[in-house]
Amino acid sequence: MKQVELELQTTPPPYKTAQLIELWCAEPVFFASRELSDTYYTEGTIGNYALAYALGWARSPYRLLGKATGRPTYLEDLTPLAGQRYILPAWPVATSASFRFERFNALSDSYWYAMTNNRVAIARDDLPLKRTGKKPNTFRPSNFPQTGRLRMIERGNRFQTIAFGDGELPEYIRVGKFMSKVKVEIVKTVDVIAQPPGEYNCHAYLNSADLTSGLGLLSFDLISIPPASLLKNLRFSGSAWQVGDYTLPANLEFCGGRNHG
Amino acid sequence: MFIEKLQPFLATSYENFPKGRTIGAVVLRTTQSETIFRTEGTGEPMCSEYVQAGVADTATIPRLVMTKRKQIAPERRKGREFLRVHELLYPDPKGNSICSLNTNAPCEMCVDCFLYGFAAGGEGAQKSRVWTEDAFSVLPSTELIGDRTINAIFETGTMRDEEGKASTALNTSEYIKPGVHFLDIVTFKDVTADELRYALGNVLLTTRYGAVSSRVGRMENQILGIFGGIAELPSSLELVQGIYDKLATDQREHPLNTGVLIAATQNVISTWTSKRGISVQLSATELDELIADVDRHLSIDDQASFLKRLSESYEPMRKVKAASKKKGKGKEQEA
Ligand SMILES: [Zn+2]
């Protein structure tokens, strides 16, 4: 009797195989995860939504008009991938990622500048115009920061992640605000095996928005980044997927599959 | 010929949705004069970074770095010079000024705005379709940096004052020597043939980089390889590492023979079409033909009609933008 129940609850995963992947940062990587005073901090991870776009699984237009300018379209772009493709947020291979700080300066190579309305004016020619009461172009207020510091993931860092589905992956991708080049190496292909409900520890990073609703979260560490917080060292109760050496909560999908079903 | 070979990876007209068509260019940048690339900010040392020497040679060496930002700004400015001459830069949406770089007022209409993108400042945003990468020197930076000591000379015209005391006012300034080779990869995404010509023209015709000055920073750019595919080429770091491995120990000295360097580069990149997603490489003849074609389109005689044709190719998109603006205004009135 008991065995029948177990079988009912252990539905086969939509993915037969998954690829264990290593990512090598050929360039420093920057995401504006956190802002403290004039410093913008990148966390030691690469988010899975960023990876899905970088791998070419979803595409957003080059030109954004009107309202689309400020609104991400993760639901529209990523939920159609349900059952075909999924990728976890990437975690550092070493105990933690290493970082470097860089100043950014919208005028680094200019001889002359002046602070004006939240921006740095760089064109000296504009001074006479200003004296006559006109508002020259380079003096108008800016809605993006002109100077500050960036904490970036250093060149050479290595991350790991798991991509579900058996489609081919590009060898190089671009991630982050500065389109940094990252090399994609497939370590091995492993089977995805359903595990019955129980209590498990997960050693991979997970996106909190991608977990299935019935999952019991017993304990975890939170990495707070946009667009959705990540969980690490998760202990959970529920069905699981065994993927190589990793035990993951079952039924992971972008945005928890909220757009369908 | 080259155009037929690259056709599957070129767009026929500007399209707003990425299709993954990728052209990769291998660029050799050689300093022709003393050059200064400092890290951001003042008083910083020359840009260099400790990286693995080769792919096989795992020793760590410092390499000069020409950051992606140091490349793209002068190259965009070059193209904009042409656009300005032919009056193809538009006023910004508020009509205050003509499109300009590094300010808050992109016109959102010109060739540069469509190809290299602009941040959400005015009414929209455009992602760049030209992706650069940090360029690295092949040789260790210790070989490539010169030091100039500036002595403060007294009124007597000597290094000693009237009482015979030596001047202590010494100042040193670092510079990158002439004849230093940087290599890098430039990626073009979903560009049309004319956009490719324009962007390659900007790379080939830009001759000055780094700290603003009239006498330093001369650089010559050469295209050593063009690839087409649906994926990106290896990184510039892996490229210089591959080249470093191919150089004999006694060749790893400044000045590095350009012919030797080009041969080593061709040797490394010839294996790249076996990589995932990279389909074709132009042959030496096709590459020459492409560069001649770029030169022809940007020649004095053909420049005006070429740039006008390129600018007009965005007309349908400009109409979409105008319509969306109108619609937006209508909604505001309703509310
Ligand atoms: Zn413009």
Coordinates of C-alpha atoms and ligand atoms in Angstrom, one line a residue:
Chain A
M1 CA 0.0 0.0 0.0
K2 CA 2.6 2.4 1.1
Q3 CA 4.7 1.9 -2.0
V4 CA 1.9 2.7 -4.3
E5 CA 1.4 6.1 -2.6
L6 CA 5.1 6.9 -3.1
E7 CA 5.0 6.1 -6.7
L8 CA 2.0 8.4 -7.2
Q9 CA 3.8 11.3 -5.6
T10 CA 7.1 10.8 -7.5
T11 CA 6.2 12.2 -10.9
P12 CA 8.9 11.9 -13.6
P13 CA 10.8 15.1 -14.2
P14 CA 10.3 16.9 -17.6
Y15 CA 14.0 16.7 -18.2
K16 CA 15.8 13.4 -18.7
T17 CA 19.3 14.9 -18.5
A18 CA 21.1 18.0 -17.2
Q19 CA 24.5 19.5 -17.9
L20 CA 26.9 20.4 -15.1
I21 CA 28.5 23.6 -16.4
E22 CA 31.5 25.6 -15.4
L23 CA 31.6 29.3 -16.2
W24 CA 35.0 31.2 -16.5
C25 CA 34.9 35.0 -16.4
A26 CA 37.1 36.2 -19.3
E27 CA 36.3 39.7 -18.1
P28 CA 35.3 41.4 -14.9
V29 CA 31.5 41.0 -14.3
F30 CA 29.2 43.7 -13.0
F31 CA 25.6 43.5 -11.8
A32 CA 24.2 46.3 -9.8
S33 CA 23.0 44.1 -7.0
R34 CA 23.3 46.5 -4.1
E35 CA 24.0 50.2 -3.7
L36 CA 25.8 51.7 -0.7
S37 CA 26.5 55.4 -0.9
D38 CA 28.4 55.8 -4.2
T39 CA 29.4 52.2 -4.5
Y40 CA 27.6 49.6 -6.5
Y41 CA 28.1 46.0 -5.3
T42 CA 28.0 42.8 -7.4
E43 CA 27.2 39.7 -5.4
G44 CA 29.3 36.5 -5.8
T45 CA 26.8 34.8 -8.1
I46 CA 25.4 35.0 -11.6
G47 CA 21.6 35.0 -11.6
N48 CA 19.8 32.4 -13.6
Y49 CA 17.5 34.9 -15.4
A50 CA 20.6 36.7 -16.7
L51 CA 22.0 33.3 -17.8
A52 CA 18.8 32.3 -19.6
Y53 CA 19.0 35.5 -21.7
A54 CA 22.8 35.2 -22.2
L55 CA 22.4 31.7 -23.5
G56 CA 19.9 32.9 -26.1
W57 CA 16.9 31.0 -24.6
A58 CA 14.9 34.2 -24.4
R59 CA 15.4 37.5 -26.3
S60 CA 14.3 41.0 -25.5
P61 CA 14.2 43.7 -28.2
Y62 CA 17.2 46.0 -28.9
R63 CA 15.1 49.1 -28.9
L64 CA 12.9 49.7 -25.9
L65 CA 10.1 52.2 -26.3
G66 CA 8.0 54.0 -23.8
K67 CA 6.9 51.9 -20.8
A68 CA 9.0 48.9 -21.8
T69 CA 12.1 51.0 -21.0
G70 CA 11.9 50.3 -17.3
R71 CA 9.9 47.1 -17.1
P72 CA 11.5 43.7 -17.2
T73 CA 9.6 41.0 -19.0
Y74 CA 10.8 37.8 -17.2
L75 CA 7.3 36.3 -17.1
E76 CA 6.6 36.7 -20.8
D77 CA 10.2 35.8 -21.8
L78 CA 11.0 32.9 -19.5
T79 CA 7.9 31.0 -18.6
P80 CA 7.4 29.6 -22.2
L81 CA 10.6 27.6 -21.5
A82 CA 8.8 25.5 -18.9
G83 CA 9.6 21.8 -19.4
Q84 CA 12.1 22.5 -22.1
R85 CA 14.9 24.5 -20.5
Y86 CA 15.9 25.5 -17.0
I87 CA 19.1 26.7 -15.4
L88 CA 20.1 27.3 -11.8
P89 CA 21.8 30.5 -10.6
A90 CA 25.6 30.0 -10.7
W91 CA 27.7 29.6 -7.5
P92 CA 31.4 30.1 -7.1
V93 CA 33.6 27.0 -7.4
A94 CA 36.0 28.4 -4.7
T95 CA 34.5 29.1 -1.2
S96 CA 33.6 32.5 -2.4
A97 CA 34.0 34.7 -5.5
S98 CA 36.8 37.3 -5.5
F99 CA 36.1 40.9 -6.3
R100 CA 37.8 44.0 -7.5
F101 CA 36.9 47.7 -7.1
E102 CA 36.9 50.1 -10.0
R103 CA 36.2 53.8 -10.2
F104 CA 33.8 54.9 -12.8
N105 CA 33.9 58.3 -14.1
A106 CA 31.9 59.6 -17.1
L107 CA 34.7 62.0 -17.9
S108 CA 37.9 60.1 -17.2
D109 CA 39.8 61.4 -20.3
S110 CA 38.6 65.0 -20.3
Y111 CA 40.7 67.9 -19.2
W112 CA 38.0 70.0 -17.8
Y113 CA 34.8 69.2 -16.0
A114 CA 32.4 70.7 -13.5
M115 CA 29.7 69.3 -11.2
T116 CA 26.3 70.6 -12.2
N117 CA 22.8 69.2 -11.6
N118 CA 23.6 65.7 -10.6
R119 CA 25.9 65.3 -13.5
V120 CA 29.4 66.1 -14.7
A121 CA 29.6 68.7 -17.4
I122 CA 32.4 68.1 -19.7
A123 CA 32.2 70.6 -22.5
R124 CA 34.0 73.8 -21.6
D125 CA 32.4 75.5 -24.7
D126 CA 29.2 75.4 -22.8
L127 CA 30.4 77.9 -20.2
P128 CA 29.7 81.1 -22.1
L129 CA 26.2 79.7 -23.0
K130 CA 25.5 79.2 -19.3
R131 CA 26.6 82.7 -18.5
T132 CA 24.0 84.1 -20.9
G133 CA 21.3 82.2 -18.9
K134 CA 20.8 79.4 -21.4
K135 CA 21.0 75.8 -20.3
P136 CA 23.6 73.9 -22.3
N137 CA 23.3 70.3 -23.1
T138 CA 26.0 69.0 -20.8
F139 CA 24.6 71.0 -17.8
R140 CA 21.2 69.4 -17.8
P141 CA 20.4 67.0 -14.9
S142 CA 21.2 63.4 -15.4
N143 CA 19.1 60.5 -14.2
F144 CA 22.1 58.1 -14.0
P145 CA 25.1 58.4 -11.8
Q146 CA 28.2 60.0 -13.3
T147 CA 30.9 59.0 -10.8
G148 CA 31.3 56.3 -8.2
R149 CA 32.8 52.9 -7.4
L150 CA 31.9 49.4 -8.7
R151 CA 32.5 46.2 -6.9
M152 CA 32.9 43.6 -9.7
I153 CA 33.6 39.9 -9.9
E154 CA 37.2 39.7 -10.8
R155 CA 38.5 38.3 -14.1
G156 CA 39.3 34.6 -13.9
N157 CA 36.6 33.6 -11.3
R158 CA 34.9 30.3 -11.9
F159 CA 31.3 29.5 -11.3
Q160 CA 29.2 26.3 -11.6
T161 CA 25.7 25.7 -12.5
I162 CA 23.3 23.1 -13.8
A163 CA 21.4 23.5 -17.1
F164 CA 18.4 21.2 -17.7
G165 CA 17.4 19.8 -21.1
D166 CA 19.8 18.5 -23.7
G167 CA 20.0 21.4 -26.1
E168 CA 23.4 22.7 -27.3
L169 CA 25.0 25.5 -25.4
P170 CA 27.1 28.3 -26.8
E171 CA 30.8 28.3 -25.8
Y172 CA 30.8 31.9 -24.9
I173 CA 28.1 34.2 -23.5
R174 CA 27.9 37.8 -22.3
V175 CA 26.6 38.8 -18.9
G176 CA 26.1 41.9 -16.7
K177 CA 25.8 45.5 -17.3
F178 CA 29.0 45.7 -19.4
M179 CA 28.3 42.6 -21.5
S180 CA 31.3 40.8 -20.0
K181 CA 32.5 37.7 -21.9
V182 CA 32.1 34.4 -20.0
K183 CA 33.3 31.0 -21.2
V184 CA 30.8 28.1 -20.9
E185 CA 32.4 24.7 -20.3
I186 CA 30.3 21.5 -20.0
V187 CA 31.8 19.4 -17.3
K188 CA 29.4 16.4 -17.7
T189 CA 26.0 15.4 -18.6
V190 CA 24.0 13.6 -15.9
D191 CA 20.6 12.0 -15.5
V192 CA 17.7 13.8 -13.7
I193 CA 16.2 11.3 -11.3
A194 CA 13.0 11.8 -9.3
Q195 CA 13.3 11.3 -5.5
P196 CA 10.3 10.6 -3.2
P197 CA 9.2 13.3 -0.7
G198 CA 11.5 13.6 2.2
E199 CA 13.9 16.0 3.9
Y200 CA 17.0 17.0 1.9
N201 CA 20.0 19.4 1.8
C202 CA 20.6 21.3 -1.3
H203 CA 24.2 22.4 -2.1
A204 CA 23.3 24.4 -5.2
Y205 CA 22.1 28.0 -5.4
L206 CA 18.3 28.4 -6.0
N207 CA 16.1 31.2 -7.2
S208 CA 13.4 31.8 -4.6
A209 CA 10.9 32.7 -7.3
D210 CA 11.4 29.5 -9.1
L211 CA 10.5 27.1 -6.3
T212 CA 7.2 25.1 -6.5
S213 CA 4.5 26.3 -4.1
G214 CA 4.2 23.1 -2.0
L215 CA 7.8 23.1 -1.0
G216 CA 8.7 23.2 2.7
L217 CA 11.7 25.5 3.4
L218 CA 13.3 24.4 6.7
S219 CA 16.4 26.6 6.7
F220 CA 18.5 28.5 4.2
D221 CA 20.9 31.5 3.7
L222 CA 19.5 34.4 1.6
I223 CA 21.4 36.3 -1.1
S224 CA 19.3 39.4 -1.7
I225 CA 19.6 40.4 -5.3
P226 CA 17.2 41.7 -7.9
P227 CA 15.0 40.5 -9.5
A228 CA 14.5 37.7 -6.9
S229 CA 16.5 36.6 -3.9
L230 CA 18.6 33.5 -4.1
L231 CA 18.8 30.7 -1.5
K232 CA 21.9 28.7 -0.6
N233 CA 22.4 25.9 1.9
L234 CA 18.7 25.1 1.7
R235 CA 17.2 22.3 3.8
F236 CA 13.8 21.5 2.5
S237 CA 11.0 18.9 2.8
G238 CA 9.3 17.7 -0.3
S239 CA 9.9 15.9 -3.6
A240 CA 13.4 16.1 -5.0
W241 CA 15.5 15.7 -8.1
Q242 CA 18.8 14.0 -8.0
V243 CA 21.1 15.6 -10.6
G244 CA 24.6 14.0 -10.4
D245 CA 25.9 14.9 -6.9
Y246 CA 23.2 17.5 -6.3
T247 CA 19.9 17.1 -4.7
L248 CA 17.4 19.8 -5.7
P249 CA 13.8 20.6 -4.9
A250 CA 11.6 19.0 -7.6
N251 CA 9.8 20.9 -10.4
L252 CA 12.0 23.9 -10.7
E253 CA 10.7 26.3 -13.3
F254 CA 11.3 30.0 -14.2
C255 CA 9.0 32.1 -12.1
G256 CA 7.6 28.9 -10.6
G257 CA 5.7 28.5 -13.8
R258 CA 3.3 31.2 -12.7
N259 CA 2.2 32.1 -16.2
H260 CA 0.6 28.8 -17.0
G261 CA -1.3 25.8 -15.5
Chain B
M1 CA 32.4 37.0 -52.4
F2 CA 32.7 38.0 -48.7
I3 CA 29.2 39.2 -48.6
E4 CA 27.8 35.8 -49.8
K5 CA 29.8 34.0 -47.2
L6 CA 28.6 36.3 -44.4
Q7 CA 25.0 36.6 -45.7
P8 CA 23.5 34.0 -43.3
F9 CA 24.9 36.0 -40.4
L10 CA 23.8 39.5 -41.6
A11 CA 20.4 41.1 -41.3
T12 CA 18.8 42.3 -44.5
S13 CA 17.3 45.3 -42.6
Y14 CA 17.3 46.7 -39.1
E15 CA 15.3 44.3 -36.9
N16 CA 14.4 44.9 -33.3
F17 CA 14.5 41.3 -32.2
P18 CA 17.8 39.5 -31.7
K19 CA 18.2 36.5 -34.0
G20 CA 21.7 35.5 -32.8
R21 CA 23.5 36.4 -36.1
T22 CA 27.0 37.0 -35.0
I23 CA 30.1 38.4 -36.8
G24 CA 33.3 38.4 -34.9
A25 CA 36.4 40.4 -35.9
V26 CA 40.0 39.8 -34.6
V27 CA 41.6 43.2 -34.3
L28 CA 45.3 43.9 -33.9
R29 CA 46.0 47.3 -32.4
T30 CA 49.6 48.5 -32.6
T31 CA 50.8 51.7 -30.8
Q32 CA 52.5 54.1 -33.2
S33 CA 53.6 56.6 -30.6
E34 CA 53.9 56.8 -26.8
T35 CA 50.5 56.0 -25.4
I36 CA 48.9 56.4 -22.0
F37 CA 46.1 54.0 -20.8
R38 CA 45.5 54.7 -17.1
T39 CA 43.1 53.0 -14.9
E40 CA 40.0 55.2 -14.2
G41 CA 40.9 58.3 -12.1
T42 CA 44.0 60.4 -11.9
G43 CA 47.4 59.5 -10.6
E44 CA 46.7 55.8 -11.3
P45 CA 49.4 53.6 -12.8
M46 CA 49.2 52.3 -16.4
C47 CA 46.4 49.7 -16.9
S48 CA 47.9 46.3 -16.3
E49 CA 46.7 43.0 -14.9
Y50 CA 48.3 39.8 -13.7
V51 CA 47.1 36.9 -15.9
Q52 CA 48.3 33.5 -17.1
A53 CA 51.1 33.9 -19.7
G54 CA 49.9 31.2 -22.1
V55 CA 47.3 28.5 -22.4
A56 CA 50.1 25.9 -22.0
D57 CA 52.5 28.2 -20.2
T58 CA 50.9 28.6 -16.8
A59 CA 53.3 31.2 -15.4
T60 CA 51.7 34.5 -14.3
I61 CA 52.7 37.7 -16.0
P62 CA 51.5 41.3 -15.9
R63 CA 49.8 42.4 -19.2
L64 CA 48.8 45.8 -20.4
V65 CA 45.1 46.1 -20.7
M66 CA 43.2 48.5 -23.1
T67 CA 39.7 48.4 -21.6
K68 CA 36.6 48.1 -23.7
R69 CA 35.6 51.6 -22.7
K70 CA 38.9 53.0 -24.0
Q71 CA 38.2 51.5 -27.4
I72 CA 34.6 52.2 -28.0
A73 CA 34.4 56.0 -27.3
P74 CA 37.0 57.1 -29.8
E75 CA 35.6 54.7 -32.5
R76 CA 32.1 56.0 -32.0
R77 CA 33.4 59.6 -32.2
K78 CA 35.1 58.8 -35.5
G79 CA 31.8 57.6 -37.0
R80 CA 30.0 60.6 -35.6
E81 CA 32.4 63.0 -37.2
F82 CA 31.2 61.6 -40.6
L83 CA 27.6 61.8 -39.5
R84 CA 28.0 65.4 -38.4
V85 CA 29.6 66.4 -41.7
H86 CA 26.7 64.9 -43.7
E87 CA 24.1 66.3 -41.3
L88 CA 22.9 62.9 -40.2
L89 CA 22.8 63.6 -36.5
Y90 CA 19.4 64.5 -35.2
P91 CA 18.2 66.9 -32.5
D92 CA 17.4 65.1 -29.2
P93 CA 13.7 64.4 -28.5
K94 CA 13.2 67.6 -26.6
G95 CA 14.8 69.5 -29.5
N96 CA 17.4 71.2 -27.4
S97 CA 20.6 70.0 -29.0
I98 CA 22.2 67.8 -31.6
C99 CA 22.9 64.2 -30.6
S100 CA 26.0 63.9 -28.6
L101 CA 28.0 61.2 -26.8
N102 CA 28.3 61.0 -23.0
T103 CA 25.5 63.5 -22.4
N104 CA 22.0 63.1 -21.4
A105 CA 20.6 63.8 -24.8
P106 CA 20.9 61.0 -27.4
C107 CA 18.8 61.7 -30.5
E108 CA 17.6 58.1 -30.6
M109 CA 17.5 58.4 -34.4
C110 CA 21.0 58.5 -35.9
V111 CA 23.1 55.6 -37.1
D112 CA 25.3 55.8 -34.0
C113 CA 22.2 55.6 -31.6
F114 CA 20.8 52.6 -33.6
L115 CA 24.1 50.7 -33.8
Y116 CA 25.9 51.5 -30.6
G117 CA 22.9 52.1 -28.4
F118 CA 22.0 54.6 -25.7
A119 CA 20.9 54.4 -22.1
A120 CA 17.4 55.2 -21.0
G121 CA 17.8 58.9 -20.7
G122 CA 15.3 60.5 -23.0
E123 CA 12.3 58.4 -24.1
G124 CA 13.6 55.0 -24.8
A125 CA 16.7 52.9 -24.7
Q126 CA 18.7 50.9 -27.2
K127 CA 21.0 48.0 -26.6
S128 CA 24.4 48.2 -28.4
R129 CA 24.9 45.7 -31.2
V130 CA 28.7 46.3 -31.2
W131 CA 30.3 44.4 -28.3
T132 CA 33.9 45.1 -27.5
E133 CA 36.2 43.3 -25.1
D134 CA 39.3 44.3 -23.1
A135 CA 42.4 44.1 -25.3
F136 CA 45.6 42.6 -23.9
S137 CA 49.3 43.1 -24.8
V138 CA 50.9 39.9 -26.0
L139 CA 54.1 40.6 -24.0
P140 CA 54.5 41.3 -20.3
S141 CA 53.9 45.0 -19.4
T142 CA 57.4 45.2 -17.8
E143 CA 58.9 45.0 -21.3
L144 CA 56.5 47.6 -22.7
I145 CA 56.5 50.5 -20.3
G146 CA 58.9 53.4 -20.6
D147 CA 59.7 55.8 -17.8
R148 CA 60.4 59.4 -18.4
T149 CA 62.0 61.5 -15.6
I150 CA 61.3 65.1 -15.7
N151 CA 63.8 67.3 -14.0
A152 CA 63.0 70.7 -12.8
I153 CA 65.7 73.0 -14.1
F154 CA 66.8 76.1 -12.3
E155 CA 67.0 79.6 -13.9
T156 CA 70.6 78.9 -14.6
G157 CA 69.5 76.3 -17.0
T158 CA 71.2 73.6 -15.1
M159 CA 70.3 71.1 -12.4
R160 CA 72.1 73.1 -9.8
D161 CA 71.1 76.4 -8.2
E162 CA 73.4 79.4 -7.7
E163 CA 74.7 77.9 -4.5
G164 CA 75.4 74.6 -6.3
K165 CA 72.6 72.6 -4.6
A166 CA 71.1 69.8 -6.7
S167 CA 67.5 70.0 -7.8
T168 CA 65.3 67.6 -5.9
A169 CA 62.2 68.2 -8.0
L170 CA 62.0 65.0 -10.0
N171 CA 59.0 63.7 -11.6
T172 CA 58.5 60.4 -13.4
S173 CA 55.8 59.6 -15.9
E174 CA 55.1 56.3 -17.4
Y175 CA 54.1 55.6 -21.0
I176 CA 53.5 52.6 -23.3
K177 CA 56.2 52.3 -25.9
P178 CA 55.5 52.6 -29.6
G179 CA 55.3 49.3 -31.4
V180 CA 53.3 47.5 -28.7
H181 CA 50.7 45.0 -29.9
F182 CA 47.3 44.6 -28.4
L183 CA 44.8 42.0 -29.6
D184 CA 41.1 42.0 -29.2
I185 CA 37.8 40.6 -30.4
V186 CA 34.9 42.8 -31.6
T187 CA 31.5 41.3 -31.9
F188 CA 28.7 42.5 -34.2
K189 CA 25.2 41.3 -33.4
D190 CA 22.4 41.2 -36.0
V191 CA 24.0 44.0 -38.1
T192 CA 23.2 44.7 -41.7
A193 CA 26.0 44.7 -44.4
D194 CA 26.1 48.5 -44.3
E195 CA 26.2 48.6 -40.5
L196 CA 29.1 46.2 -40.6
R197 CA 30.9 48.5 -43.1
Y198 CA 30.2 51.5 -40.9
A199 CA 31.4 49.8 -37.7
L200 CA 34.5 48.3 -39.3
G201 CA 35.2 51.7 -40.9
N202 CA 35.2 53.2 -37.4
V203 CA 37.8 50.6 -36.2
L204 CA 40.0 51.0 -39.2
L205 CA 39.9 54.8 -39.3
T206 CA 40.4 55.6 -35.7
T207 CA 44.0 56.5 -35.0
R208 CA 44.1 58.0 -31.6
Y209 CA 43.2 56.5 -28.2
G210 CA 43.8 57.0 -24.5
A211 CA 44.5 60.2 -22.6
V212 CA 43.6 63.2 -24.6
S213 CA 46.6 64.8 -26.1
S214 CA 47.8 65.9 -29.5
R215 CA 51.1 64.1 -29.5
V216 CA 50.5 60.7 -27.9
G217 CA 48.2 57.8 -28.4
R218 CA 48.6 57.1 -32.1
M219 CA 47.4 53.6 -32.9
E220 CA 47.0 51.6 -36.0
N221 CA 44.2 49.0 -36.2
Q222 CA 44.3 46.0 -38.5
I223 CA 41.6 43.3 -39.0
L224 CA 43.2 39.9 -38.9
G225 CA 40.2 37.7 -39.1
I226 CA 36.4 37.8 -39.7
F227 CA 34.1 35.0 -38.6
G228 CA 30.4 34.4 -38.9
G229 CA 28.2 32.2 -36.8
I230 CA 25.6 32.1 -34.2
A231 CA 28.0 32.2 -31.2
E232 CA 30.9 34.4 -30.1
L233 CA 34.6 33.9 -30.7
P234 CA 37.0 33.0 -27.8
S235 CA 38.1 35.8 -25.5
S236 CA 40.9 38.2 -26.3
L237 CA 42.8 36.8 -23.2
E238 CA 42.7 33.3 -24.6
L239 CA 43.8 34.7 -28.0
V240 CA 47.0 36.4 -26.6
Q241 CA 47.7 33.4 -24.4
G242 CA 47.5 31.1 -27.5
I243 CA 49.8 33.5 -29.4
Y244 CA 52.3 33.7 -26.5
D245 CA 52.6 29.8 -26.5
K246 CA 53.4 29.9 -30.2
L247 CA 56.3 32.4 -29.9
A248 CA 59.8 31.1 -29.3
T249 CA 61.3 32.3 -26.1
D250 CA 63.8 34.5 -27.9
Q251 CA 60.9 36.1 -29.8
R252 CA 59.1 37.3 -26.7
E253 CA 60.9 40.6 -26.6
H254 CA 59.9 44.1 -27.4
P255 CA 59.9 45.2 -30.2
L256 CA 58.0 42.1 -31.4
N257 CA 58.2 41.5 -35.1
T258 CA 54.7 42.2 -36.6
G259 CA 55.0 39.5 -39.3
V260 CA 55.9 36.9 -36.7
L261 CA 53.0 38.0 -34.5
I262 CA 50.5 37.9 -37.4
A263 CA 51.6 34.4 -38.4
A264 CA 51.2 33.2 -34.8
T265 CA 47.7 34.9 -34.7
Q266 CA 46.6 33.2 -37.9
N267 CA 47.8 29.9 -36.6
V268 CA 45.7 30.3 -33.4
I269 CA 42.5 31.6 -35.0
S270 CA 42.5 29.0 -37.9
T271 CA 41.2 26.4 -35.4
W272 CA 38.2 28.5 -34.3
T273 CA 35.7 27.3 -36.9
S274 CA 35.7 24.0 -35.1
K275 CA 34.1 25.7 -32.0
R276 CA 30.4 25.4 -31.2
G277 CA 28.3 27.9 -33.2
I278 CA 31.1 29.4 -35.4
S279 CA 30.5 28.5 -39.0
V280 CA 32.8 30.4 -41.3
Q281 CA 36.0 32.4 -41.5
L282 CA 36.7 34.7 -44.4
S283 CA 39.8 33.6 -46.4
A284 CA 42.7 36.0 -46.7
T285 CA 41.4 37.1 -50.2
E286 CA 37.9 37.6 -48.9
L287 CA 39.1 39.6 -46.0
D288 CA 41.2 41.9 -48.2
E289 CA 38.1 42.3 -50.4
L290 CA 36.0 43.2 -47.4
I291 CA 38.5 45.9 -46.2
A292 CA 38.7 47.3 -49.7
D293 CA 34.9 47.4 -49.8
V294 CA 34.8 49.3 -46.4
D295 CA 37.5 51.8 -47.7
R296 CA 35.5 52.3 -50.9
H297 CA 32.2 53.0 -49.1
L298 CA 33.9 55.6 -46.8
S299 CA 36.0 57.2 -49.6
I300 CA 35.5 60.9 -50.3
D301 CA 33.4 60.1 -53.4
D302 CA 31.1 57.5 -51.9
Q303 CA 30.8 58.5 -48.3
A304 CA 27.8 60.8 -48.6
S305 CA 25.6 58.4 -50.5
F306 CA 26.7 55.4 -48.3
L307 CA 25.9 57.2 -45.0
K308 CA 22.6 58.5 -46.4
R309 CA 21.6 55.0 -47.5
L310 CA 22.5 53.6 -44.0
S311 CA 20.7 56.4 -42.2
E312 CA 17.5 55.9 -44.3
S313 CA 17.5 52.2 -43.5
Y314 CA 16.2 53.1 -40.0
E315 CA 13.3 55.1 -41.4
P316 CA 10.6 52.4 -40.7
M317 CA 11.8 52.2 -37.0
R318 CA 11.7 56.0 -36.7
K319 CA 8.1 55.8 -37.8
V320 CA 7.2 53.2 -35.2
K321 CA 8.8 55.5 -32.6
A322 CA 6.9 58.5 -33.8
A323 CA 3.6 56.5 -33.6
S324 CA 4.3 55.3 -30.1
K325 CA 5.0 58.8 -29.0
K326 CA 1.7 60.0 -30.4
K327 CA -0.1 57.2 -28.7
G328 CA 1.6 57.9 -25.4
K329 CA 0.5 61.5 -25.6
G330 CA -3.1 60.5 -26.3
K331 CA -3.2 58.3 -23.2
E332 CA -1.9 61.1 -21.1
Q333 CA -4.7 63.3 -22.2
E334 CA -7.3 60.6 -21.4
A335 CA -6.0 60.2 -17.9
Ligands
ZN1 ZN 21.9 59.8 -32.1

